[in-house]
XYZ file of C-alpha atoms in Angstrom:
517
model
C -16.902 23.082 10.846
C -15.212 23.706 7.465
C -14.314 27.311 6.727
C -17.005 28.679 4.341
C -14.383 30.891 2.671
C -12.759 27.750 1.299
C -15.845 26.576 -0.598
C -14.504 25.173 -3.900
C -15.660 26.171 -7.320
C -16.630 22.521 -7.885
C -20.217 21.361 -7.446
C -21.466 17.759 -7.174
C -22.489 17.636 -10.812
C -19.528 19.470 -12.304
C -17.393 18.115 -15.133
C -13.614 18.099 -15.270
C -11.469 19.980 -14.634
C -12.295 20.683 -10.997
C -10.678 23.481 -8.991
C -10.508 23.574 -5.206
C -9.214 26.483 -3.161
C -6.960 25.376 -0.300
C -5.349 27.462 2.466
C -2.191 27.661 0.305
C -3.834 28.327 -3.036
C -6.119 26.906 -5.722
C -5.470 23.461 -7.221
C -6.994 21.947 -10.332
C -7.755 18.223 -10.430
C -9.221 15.702 -12.825
C -12.703 14.223 -12.565
C -13.043 10.476 -13.031
C -15.838 7.924 -12.754
C -15.808 7.666 -8.952
C -14.560 11.128 -8.004
C -11.807 13.654 -8.553
C -8.073 13.203 -8.135
C -5.608 15.971 -7.276
C -1.998 14.893 -7.752
C 1.346 16.276 -6.627
C 0.085 18.902 -4.173
C 3.035 20.226 -2.115
C 2.622 19.918 1.635
C 6.102 21.348 2.274
C 8.784 23.258 0.397
C 11.153 21.337 -1.844
C 13.892 19.762 0.348
C 16.832 21.274 -1.492
C 19.753 23.482 -0.466
C 19.562 24.380 3.204
C 16.254 22.481 3.451
C 17.649 19.182 2.176
C 18.257 17.830 5.678
C 16.058 20.278 7.608
C 12.649 19.784 9.146
C 9.906 20.223 6.528
C 8.797 23.825 5.977
C 5.269 24.745 4.894
C 5.014 25.825 1.243
C 4.616 29.458 0.292
C 1.052 30.358 -0.701
C 0.345 30.623 -4.424
C -2.273 32.618 -6.332
C -2.230 30.999 -9.772
C -4.099 27.734 -10.014
C -1.769 24.760 -9.502
C -2.174 22.034 -12.108
C -2.687 18.882 -10.022
C -3.459 16.463 -12.837
C -0.075 14.679 -12.885
C 1.874 12.946 -10.135
C 4.584 15.053 -8.551
C 8.282 14.223 -8.144
C 9.181 11.188 -6.053
C 11.898 10.915 -3.427
C 12.672 7.556 -5.008
C 15.445 8.191 -7.533
C 15.676 4.532 -8.493
C 13.527 1.489 -7.658
C 14.656 -1.467 -5.612
C 15.003 -3.544 -8.780
C 14.146 -3.441 -12.468
C 10.850 -5.169 -11.725
C 9.245 -4.822 -8.310
C 6.059 -6.451 -7.113
C 4.325 -3.085 -6.943
C 4.715 -0.768 -9.965
C 6.586 2.184 -8.478
C 7.248 5.046 -10.898
C 10.293 7.226 -10.366
C 9.445 10.838 -11.253
C 12.263 13.421 -11.380
C 12.026 16.811 -9.749
C 12.862 18.662 -6.556
C 9.443 19.090 -4.893
C 9.250 15.574 -3.501
C 7.255 16.491 -0.394
C 3.910 16.253 -2.111
C 0.727 14.249 -1.778
C -2.234 13.051 -3.799
C -5.904 13.420 -2.920
C -8.612 11.149 -4.333
C -12.072 12.335 -3.340
C -15.627 11.455 -4.337
C -16.989 14.847 -3.302
C -14.606 17.850 -3.472
C -16.659 20.259 -1.423
C -16.501 20.993 2.342
C -20.034 19.935 3.221
C -19.263 16.295 2.389
C -17.268 15.672 5.606
C -16.174 12.178 4.569
C -13.784 9.842 6.399
C -10.172 9.985 5.224
C -7.546 7.281 4.669
C -3.936 8.549 4.569
C -1.637 6.033 2.847
C 2.140 5.748 3.450
C 3.986 3.650 0.867
C 6.557 0.958 1.573
C 10.013 0.442 0.130
C 12.325 -0.330 3.039
C 12.563 3.407 3.874
C 14.934 3.777 0.900
C 12.576 3.349 -2.075
C 8.900 3.282 -3.022
C 6.520 5.701 -4.682
C 3.168 7.265 -3.844
C 2.514 7.396 -7.598
C 1.875 3.663 -7.876
C -1.341 2.614 -9.644
C -1.809 0.114 -6.803
C -2.504 3.089 -4.508
C -5.228 4.634 -6.661
C -8.161 5.793 -4.548
C -10.961 5.023 -7.011
C -12.521 2.125 -5.108
C -12.348 3.975 -1.798
C -13.976 6.981 -3.482
C -16.735 4.725 -4.790
C -17.411 3.724 -1.185
C -17.398 7.244 0.254
C -13.819 7.517 1.531
C -11.254 10.202 0.681
C -7.791 8.722 0.097
C -4.555 10.688 0.490
C -1.202 9.140 -0.515
C 1.991 10.873 0.572
C 5.631 11.056 -0.465
C 8.455 11.521 2.039
C 12.249 11.679 2.177
C 13.962 8.311 1.889
C 17.295 6.741 2.728
C 20.092 9.070 3.795
C 17.988 12.195 3.326
C 15.187 10.872 5.504
C 16.809 8.695 8.145
C 20.613 8.848 8.476
C 21.473 10.312 11.867
C 23.404 13.530 11.226
C 25.090 15.548 13.946
C 23.946 18.910 12.529
C 20.409 18.076 11.348
C 17.104 17.008 12.917
C 16.735 13.313 13.587
C 14.042 11.262 11.859
C 13.403 13.700 9.037
C 11.181 11.155 7.314
C 9.025 10.972 10.434
C 8.792 14.767 10.447
C 7.613 14.538 6.826
C 4.816 12.118 7.783
C 3.717 14.462 10.537
C 3.818 17.486 8.212
C 1.641 15.626 5.704
C -0.845 14.721 8.433
C -0.893 18.352 9.574
C -1.668 19.355 5.968
C -4.562 16.879 6.044
C -5.791 18.373 9.301
C -5.712 21.895 7.890
C -6.752 21.324 4.269
C -8.671 18.100 3.746
C -12.063 19.695 4.451
C -11.633 21.607 1.180
C -11.625 18.251 -0.614
C -14.653 16.840 1.208
C -12.768 15.103 4.012
C -13.381 15.330 7.726
C -10.122 16.068 9.608
C -11.626 14.457 12.703
C -12.076 11.145 10.860
C -8.554 10.346 9.641
C -7.111 6.830 9.528
C -3.397 6.469 8.821
C -2.332 3.318 6.997
C 0.711 1.863 5.275
C 2.394 -1.328 4.142
C 5.838 -2.742 4.968
C 7.982 0.349 5.670
C 4.678 2.222 5.519
C 3.280 -0.143 8.149
C 6.392 0.588 10.190
C 5.638 4.275 9.698
C 2.158 3.716 11.128
C 3.600 1.958 14.169
C 6.146 4.760 14.592
C 3.434 7.412 14.437
C 1.461 5.531 17.086
C 4.545 5.787 19.321
C 5.222 9.481 18.543
C 3.564 11.953 20.938
C 3.652 14.801 18.420
C 1.526 12.759 16.006
C -1.236 12.095 18.487
C -4.513 13.767 17.554
C -3.672 13.824 13.845
C -5.479 10.514 13.228
C -8.141 8.537 15.023
C -7.356 5.013 13.739
C -4.452 3.087 12.219
C -3.852 0.193 9.821
C -0.424 -1.487 9.815
C 0.004 -3.839 6.847
C 3.092 -6.060 7.115
C 4.626 -3.402 9.320
C 8.424 -3.464 9.537
C 10.018 -1.848 12.586
C 13.429 -3.273 13.333
C 15.127 -3.903 16.661
C 17.362 -2.564 18.052
C 15.947 0.797 17.096
C 17.583 3.238 19.478
C 19.950 6.201 19.257
C 23.008 4.056 19.864
C 22.174 1.971 16.806
C 21.525 5.064 14.687
C 24.844 6.562 15.755
C 26.607 3.293 14.964
C 25.135 3.432 11.465
C 26.433 6.993 11.084
C 29.925 5.961 12.194
C 29.879 3.067 9.763
C 28.727 5.448 7.018
C 31.768 7.652 7.570
C 34.124 4.695 7.886
C 32.945 3.193 4.619
C 32.627 6.387 2.574
C 35.157 8.800 4.086
C 32.376 11.413 4.216
C 31.348 12.953 7.557
C 27.803 12.131 8.612
C 26.780 15.784 8.554
C 24.293 17.835 6.588
C 27.089 20.261 5.722
C 29.114 17.517 4.042
C 26.155 16.037 2.177
C 24.199 19.176 1.299
C 25.489 19.609 -2.255
C 25.923 15.985 -3.311
C 24.021 14.988 -6.423
C 21.306 12.343 -6.283
C 23.677 9.889 -7.941
C 26.467 10.634 -5.498
C 24.132 10.224 -2.530
C 22.897 6.878 -3.849
C 26.496 5.733 -4.286
C 27.206 6.651 -0.668
C 24.091 4.770 0.383
C 25.262 1.716 -1.559
C 28.642 1.885 0.180
C 26.937 1.942 3.568
C 24.867 -1.133 2.750
C 27.607 -3.171 1.094
C 28.460 -6.504 2.746
C 31.410 -6.399 5.092
C 32.786 -7.711 8.352
C 32.382 -4.264 9.922
C 28.601 -4.457 9.587
C 28.451 -6.042 13.035
C 24.971 -6.463 14.466
C 23.339 -3.516 12.720
C 19.658 -3.992 11.845
C 18.537 -5.179 8.447
C 16.999 -1.748 7.829
C 19.961 0.485 8.636
C 18.226 3.663 7.403
C 14.936 3.715 9.260
C 13.106 5.514 12.085
C 14.766 5.235 15.472
C 14.107 6.281 19.047
C 15.890 9.628 19.186
C 14.679 10.372 22.713
C 12.739 13.457 21.672
C 10.474 13.116 18.643
C 10.305 9.326 19.073
C 10.977 9.000 22.807
C 11.220 5.192 23.056
C 11.805 2.279 20.675
C 8.523 1.649 18.891
C 7.979 -1.983 19.981
C 8.658 -0.983 23.584
C 6.360 2.026 23.426
C 3.509 0.099 21.833
C 3.885 -2.785 24.274
C 3.724 -0.419 27.241
C 0.818 1.598 25.879
C 2.616 4.905 26.415
C 1.128 6.506 23.301
C -1.513 5.549 20.781
C -3.052 3.070 23.210
C -6.659 4.099 22.593
C -6.293 4.409 18.827
C -8.113 1.504 17.127
C -5.537 -0.595 15.273
C -5.959 -3.085 12.449
C -2.722 -4.998 11.921
C -1.510 -8.086 10.152
C 0.764 -9.697 7.607
C 0.942 -12.270 4.854
C 1.784 -15.872 5.660
C 4.964 -15.966 3.544
C 6.192 -12.378 3.416
C 9.803 -13.004 2.324
C 9.694 -16.667 1.392
C 10.197 -15.650 -2.241
C 13.573 -14.023 -1.491
C 16.635 -15.914 -2.765
C 18.256 -18.132 -0.172
C 21.868 -17.108 0.605
C 22.920 -20.576 1.742
C 23.194 -24.093 0.323
C 20.412 -26.620 -0.426
C 22.326 -29.043 1.813
C 22.264 -26.814 4.900
C 21.176 -28.490 8.108
C 17.784 -27.008 9.158
C 18.602 -27.086 12.875
C 21.907 -25.287 12.354
C 20.195 -22.791 10.080
C 17.551 -21.987 12.680
C 20.188 -21.666 15.388
C 21.489 -18.593 13.545
C 18.095 -17.029 14.263
C 18.521 -17.609 17.989
C 16.328 -20.700 18.280
C 17.133 -23.340 20.883
C 16.381 -27.033 20.411
C 12.821 -26.851 21.744
C 11.812 -23.891 19.581
C 13.539 -25.402 16.570
C 11.431 -28.521 17.017
C 8.201 -26.488 17.218
C 9.168 -24.517 14.122
C 10.035 -27.641 12.122
C 6.845 -29.402 13.237
C 4.806 -26.396 12.160
C 6.478 -26.404 8.748
C 6.849 -30.170 8.390
C 5.904 -30.078 4.710
C 9.096 -28.083 4.057
C 11.383 -29.663 6.668
C 13.915 -30.672 3.986
C 13.878 -27.292 2.226
C 16.313 -24.928 3.960
C 15.473 -22.105 1.521
C 11.817 -22.194 2.534
C 12.671 -22.469 6.227
C 15.059 -19.525 5.988
C 12.458 -17.409 4.195
C 9.839 -18.337 6.765
C 12.192 -17.482 9.627
C 12.857 -14.059 8.081
C 9.108 -13.623 7.566
C 8.436 -14.501 11.191
C 11.166 -12.394 12.791
C 10.651 -9.280 10.693
C 6.860 -9.241 10.323
C 4.721 -11.879 12.002
C 6.252 -12.141 15.483
C 6.661 -8.382 16.098
C 3.103 -7.598 14.962
C 1.727 -10.490 16.997
C 3.587 -9.149 20.046
C 1.963 -5.744 19.561
C -1.474 -7.342 19.247
C -0.910 -9.459 22.358
C 0.243 -6.438 24.381
C -2.738 -4.374 23.288
C -5.089 -7.269 24.042
C -3.744 -7.498 27.599
C -4.428 -3.773 27.950
C -7.901 -4.194 26.390
C -7.051 -1.801 23.560
C -9.161 -1.922 20.363
C -7.210 -4.215 18.022
C -8.021 -6.408 15.029
C -5.448 -8.944 13.821
C -5.325 -10.733 10.464
C -3.182 -13.054 8.408
C -3.383 -13.055 4.604
C -3.022 -16.619 3.296
C -4.383 -16.471 -0.239
C -1.573 -17.988 -2.315
C -0.480 -16.391 -5.565
C -0.251 -18.505 -8.695
C 2.281 -16.370 -10.584
C 5.611 -17.836 -11.638
C 8.249 -17.659 -8.918
C 5.746 -17.210 -6.091
C 3.274 -19.999 -6.853
C 1.781 -21.276 -3.624
C 2.960 -18.333 -1.532
C 1.019 -15.556 0.157
C 3.987 -13.260 -0.168
C 4.886 -9.650 0.568
C 2.552 -7.105 -1.101
C 0.131 -9.770 -2.388
C -2.677 -8.488 -0.170
C -2.719 -4.883 -1.386
C -4.724 -5.271 -4.636
C -7.431 -6.999 -2.589
C -7.525 -4.340 0.134
C -7.641 -1.535 -2.447
C -10.055 -3.542 -4.653
C -7.825 -2.960 -7.677
C -7.461 -6.421 -9.177
C -7.384 -4.879 -12.658
C -4.494 -2.506 -11.846
C -1.273 -2.752 -13.891
C 1.008 -5.525 -12.676
C -1.551 -7.401 -10.598
C -1.817 -10.409 -12.892
C 1.974 -10.672 -13.100
C 2.208 -10.542 -9.311
C -0.740 -12.732 -8.318
C -1.510 -14.909 -11.341
C -4.628 -15.147 -13.462
C -8.101 -14.476 -12.077
C -7.491 -13.489 -8.452
C -10.834 -13.860 -6.644
C -12.988 -10.743 -6.703
C -14.968 -12.147 -3.764
C -11.890 -11.847 -1.539
C -11.289 -8.286 -2.722
C -14.912 -7.451 -1.935
C -14.584 -8.809 1.597
C -11.191 -7.253 2.410
C -12.015 -3.882 0.931
C -15.373 -3.779 2.729
C -13.608 -4.471 6.046
C -11.156 -1.620 5.396
C -13.950 0.772 4.468
C -15.936 -0.190 7.563
C -12.889 0.333 9.770
C -12.130 3.749 8.272
C -15.768 4.834 8.545
C -16.856 3.196 11.807
C -13.630 2.217 13.637
C -14.679 -1.434 13.376
C -14.197 -3.792 10.397
C -17.609 -5.382 10.926
C -19.477 -8.033 12.857
C -17.805 -10.911 10.989
C -14.404 -9.915 12.383
C -14.269 -9.735 16.204
C -11.599 -7.751 17.967
C -8.449 -9.478 19.200
C -8.716 -10.278 22.908
C -6.366 -11.843 25.416
C -8.590 -14.860 26.016
C -9.750 -15.825 22.499
C -7.151 -14.215 20.195
C -9.590 -14.372 17.289
C -7.813 -13.611 14.032
C -9.174 -12.983 10.538
C -7.729 -15.339 7.932
C -7.946 -13.761 4.484
C -8.073 -16.616 1.992
C -10.316 -17.822 -0.806
C -12.742 -18.480 2.035
C -12.268 -15.712 4.613
C -12.796 -16.955 8.144
C -12.023 -16.181 11.784
C -9.845 -18.624 13.737
C -8.969 -18.693 17.418
C -5.262 -18.221 18.112
C -4.007 -19.583 14.777
C -0.600 -17.972 15.362
C 0.204 -19.723 18.625
C 3.254 -21.500 17.128
C 4.663 -18.126 16.049
C 4.319 -16.867 19.599
C 5.873 -20.005 21.097
C 8.842 -19.999 18.731
C 9.727 -16.325 18.501
C 8.616 -14.666 21.749
C 12.153 -14.788 23.162
C 14.339 -15.104 20.087
C 12.938 -12.405 17.806
C 15.215 -9.578 18.943
C 18.286 -11.753 18.575
C 17.122 -12.856 15.153
C 16.715 -9.256 14.036
C 20.355 -8.673 14.814
C 21.741 -11.893 13.387
C 19.643 -12.783 10.364
C 21.063 -11.626 7.018
C 19.011 -9.202 4.983
C 17.279 -10.957 2.097
C 18.565 -9.976 -1.323
C 16.056 -7.869 -3.199
C 14.281 -9.418 -6.152
C 11.270 -7.227 -6.592
C 9.789 -7.772 -3.127
C 9.085 -4.380 -1.575
C 9.935 -4.024 2.093
């Protein structure tokens, strides 16, 4: 039961501002039409000085009321590109380990289900302050939404000999522990937490499912276009660290990096990621969670396939049909499709299946390359997780988002990030029209958002979406006409079941043009 000593000064009929007393101190939020939002609440001390590459440390209590009406600093110091699909503000400041709470009922007796959102950005960018992550529609439907910031790039994920591994993962866990200890003050039920994220955030969800220390901090999970690369072990992380030193001349240690400026650290990060023959077979996401043997005991795909951890946690997972098909093609329009697909590890038989499946684009190597990247990074790995969980009879719901955007540059594609405004029911958010085109269907947003709300509240997206089983493999197709199909992704399984790991190692990373990984 919530601690009665933490009863907030807010009442159901109060007007803004609204103050809530948390275990660390009082915070003042802003009332809106569907609830109250509290922005930039620190869940850990600012990661500066000796804490820059340390495990997150709980913030010191405060007595004066904290103004939580503006978003806090972001770990993102620059976006992926001038214009990204998702509007992702960069906010300066040191206290980047903060979170935002959107609640319809900021008082302990409410005991509402909670959705914790982890943003994407390839583990090197992204922002919890995006208007696409606003919790207003979830609040309208009785769900508390929490969006979190975490350390990115070198600070979060470069393996350092004198610092904890997977510092970004430790940040996610610290934020979830804050939710466990504090969310009742905001009307949430700590026993009814669902963790969710998209792209790198979906990879974060998968990583948390495979992390023993995170178990018990959430009861359900949603992985949206989850990106977890292979290989993802300590040897790979150490190889990245060696390459970092070779390319920059700077030791991969916290001591050497502690006092670098943000600009200097970004320059070092750029040097690590620059093209070169010494890149070898490093993964596309060089700075990302990895199996360190302790916090994350085993590579995430391996752990989830075996059911070692997170097996009984209900999982909703899926992807868009054309995740990275909008990325610029690095080759020539005259490239031979068969030779192109061979670089992804496909033999003649699998190449034939792939080309038959995409016959309408058989003479378009750019489309085929984008689809192969989409399959190897997103669709095949998530499908493998769903298949493994189905064999183990674990509660799983699989989807594919096919609703094509009509915006310039992505017309006809259901591309990366295009599903989020529908899931959040925010079709009027800034940037949505530019990303999706005019008049995206509200009916699809109603259906997707309702399924998410049902899953968060009841651990089941509803009767119209059956769970994914080993015999039927029923999959939700989100399109203008949502429908369930039996095993619609069979060609993906047949083509990539063997070759996906090889493709991860060999396929070039798509250049970034506003598509958030």
